[in-house]
Coordinates of C-alpha atoms in Angstrom, one line a residue:
V1 CA 0.0 0.0 0.0
N2 CA 1.7 3.2 -1.0
M3 CA -0.3 6.4 -1.4
P4 CA 2.0 9.1 -1.0
G5 CA 1.4 12.1 1.4
T6 CA 1.3 15.8 0.4
S7 CA 3.1 19.0 1.6
G8 CA -0.2 20.5 2.8
Q9 CA -1.8 19.8 6.2
Q10 CA -3.7 16.8 5.2
G11 CA -2.8 14.4 2.4
T12 CA -4.6 14.9 -0.9
D13 CA -6.8 12.0 -0.2
G14 CA -8.0 13.7 3.1
G15 CA -6.0 11.6 5.2
G16 CA -3.8 12.5 8.1
L17 CA -1.6 15.4 9.3
D18 CA 1.6 16.1 7.4
P19 CA 4.7 15.1 9.5
K20 CA 6.5 18.2 8.6
L21 CA 4.1 20.3 10.7
L22 CA 5.4 18.6 13.8
L23 CA 8.2 19.8 16.0
S24 CA 9.8 16.4 16.0
E25 CA 9.8 13.6 13.6
P26 CA 6.7 11.1 14.6
P27 CA 7.6 7.6 15.1
D28 CA 6.7 5.4 12.0
E29 CA 4.0 3.5 14.4
L30 CA 2.0 6.9 14.2
L31 CA 2.1 7.2 10.3
C32 CA -0.8 5.7 8.3
P33 CA 0.4 3.1 5.7
I34 CA -2.1 4.5 3.2
C35 CA -1.4 8.2 3.1
T36 CA 2.0 8.1 5.1
C37 CA 0.8 11.1 7.3
V38 CA 0.2 11.0 11.0
F39 CA -3.1 9.2 11.8
D40 CA -6.3 11.3 11.7
N41 CA -9.1 9.5 13.5
P42 CA -7.4 6.4 13.5
V43 CA -9.3 3.1 13.1
Q44 CA -8.2 -0.5 13.1
C45 CA -9.2 -3.7 11.5
P46 CA -9.9 -6.9 13.8
N47 CA -6.1 -7.9 13.6
G48 CA -4.8 -4.5 14.8
H49 CA -3.9 -2.8 11.5
V50 CA -4.3 1.0 12.0
Y51 CA -5.3 3.7 9.4
C52 CA -7.0 6.9 9.2
R53 CA -10.6 6.7 9.0
R54 CA -10.8 8.6 5.7
C55 CA -8.0 6.5 4.2
L56 CA -9.6 3.3 5.0
Q57 CA -13.1 4.5 4.0
R58 CA -11.7 5.5 0.6
W59 CA -9.7 2.2 0.3
L60 CA -12.9 0.3 0.8
T61 CA -15.1 2.5 -1.4
E62 CA -12.7 1.8 -4.3
D63 CA -12.7 -1.9 -3.9
S64 CA -14.9 -3.1 -1.0
E65 CA -13.9 -6.8 -1.7
T66 CA -10.2 -6.1 -1.0
G67 CA -10.5 -5.9 2.8
C68 CA -7.8 -4.7 4.9
P69 CA -4.9 -3.3 2.9
E70 CA -2.3 -5.3 4.9
C71 CA -3.9 -8.6 5.8
R72 CA -6.9 -8.7 3.2
E73 CA -9.5 -9.4 6.2
P74 CA -12.7 -8.8 5.0
L75 CA -14.1 -5.6 6.7
N76 CA -17.5 -3.9 7.2
R77 CA -18.5 -1.1 9.5
E78 CA -19.0 -3.6 12.5
S79 CA -15.5 -4.9 12.2
I80 CA -13.7 -1.7 12.0
G81 CA -12.9 -0.1 15.4
Q82 CA -11.4 3.0 16.9
A83 CA -7.7 2.7 17.5
L84 CA -7.9 4.5 21.0
F85 CA -4.5 3.9 22.1
V86 CA -2.9 5.0 18.8
K87 CA -5.4 8.3 18.9
K88 CA -4.0 9.2 22.4
Q89 CA -0.5 9.0 21.2
T90 CA -1.1 11.4 18.3
L91 CA -2.6 13.7 20.8
G92 CA 0.6 13.9 22.6
L93 CA 2.5 15.2 19.4
H94 CA 3.6 18.7 19.4
M95 CA 2.9 20.9 16.4
R96 CA 4.7 23.9 14.9
C97 CA 2.9 27.3 15.0
P98 CA 1.7 27.9 11.3
S99 CA 2.3 31.5 11.5
A100 CA 6.0 31.0 13.0
Q101 CA 7.1 29.1 9.8
A102 CA 7.5 32.2 8.0
P103 CA 9.4 35.2 9.4
P104 CA 7.6 38.3 10.1
A105 CA 7.3 40.8 7.4
K106 CA 9.1 43.9 8.2
R107 CA 7.3 47.2 8.8
Q108 CA 8.2 50.0 6.3
R109 CA 7.9 53.6 7.8

């Protein structure tokens, strides 16, 4: 599964948060294998594979018979659960202030 992330705040597929917006590099365990961004609203299959909710929904919409992108376990709404431990970990990440990314403009008199 390899759908590249983008340089914006969220992936083009509506997935997770761009890791470049964080103060430090996030651990790989907090990156969605579909969008390669930090998990947003993480969910998991019955075997524990975790994805952004939007990423997994898009994956299943494109081919509902595919199942989990990693183990191919058949999935439906009842079999997908929140990944609360992962969500708690992502909430602990520190983001850069968006306005601090660019130097302040100089005032002219």
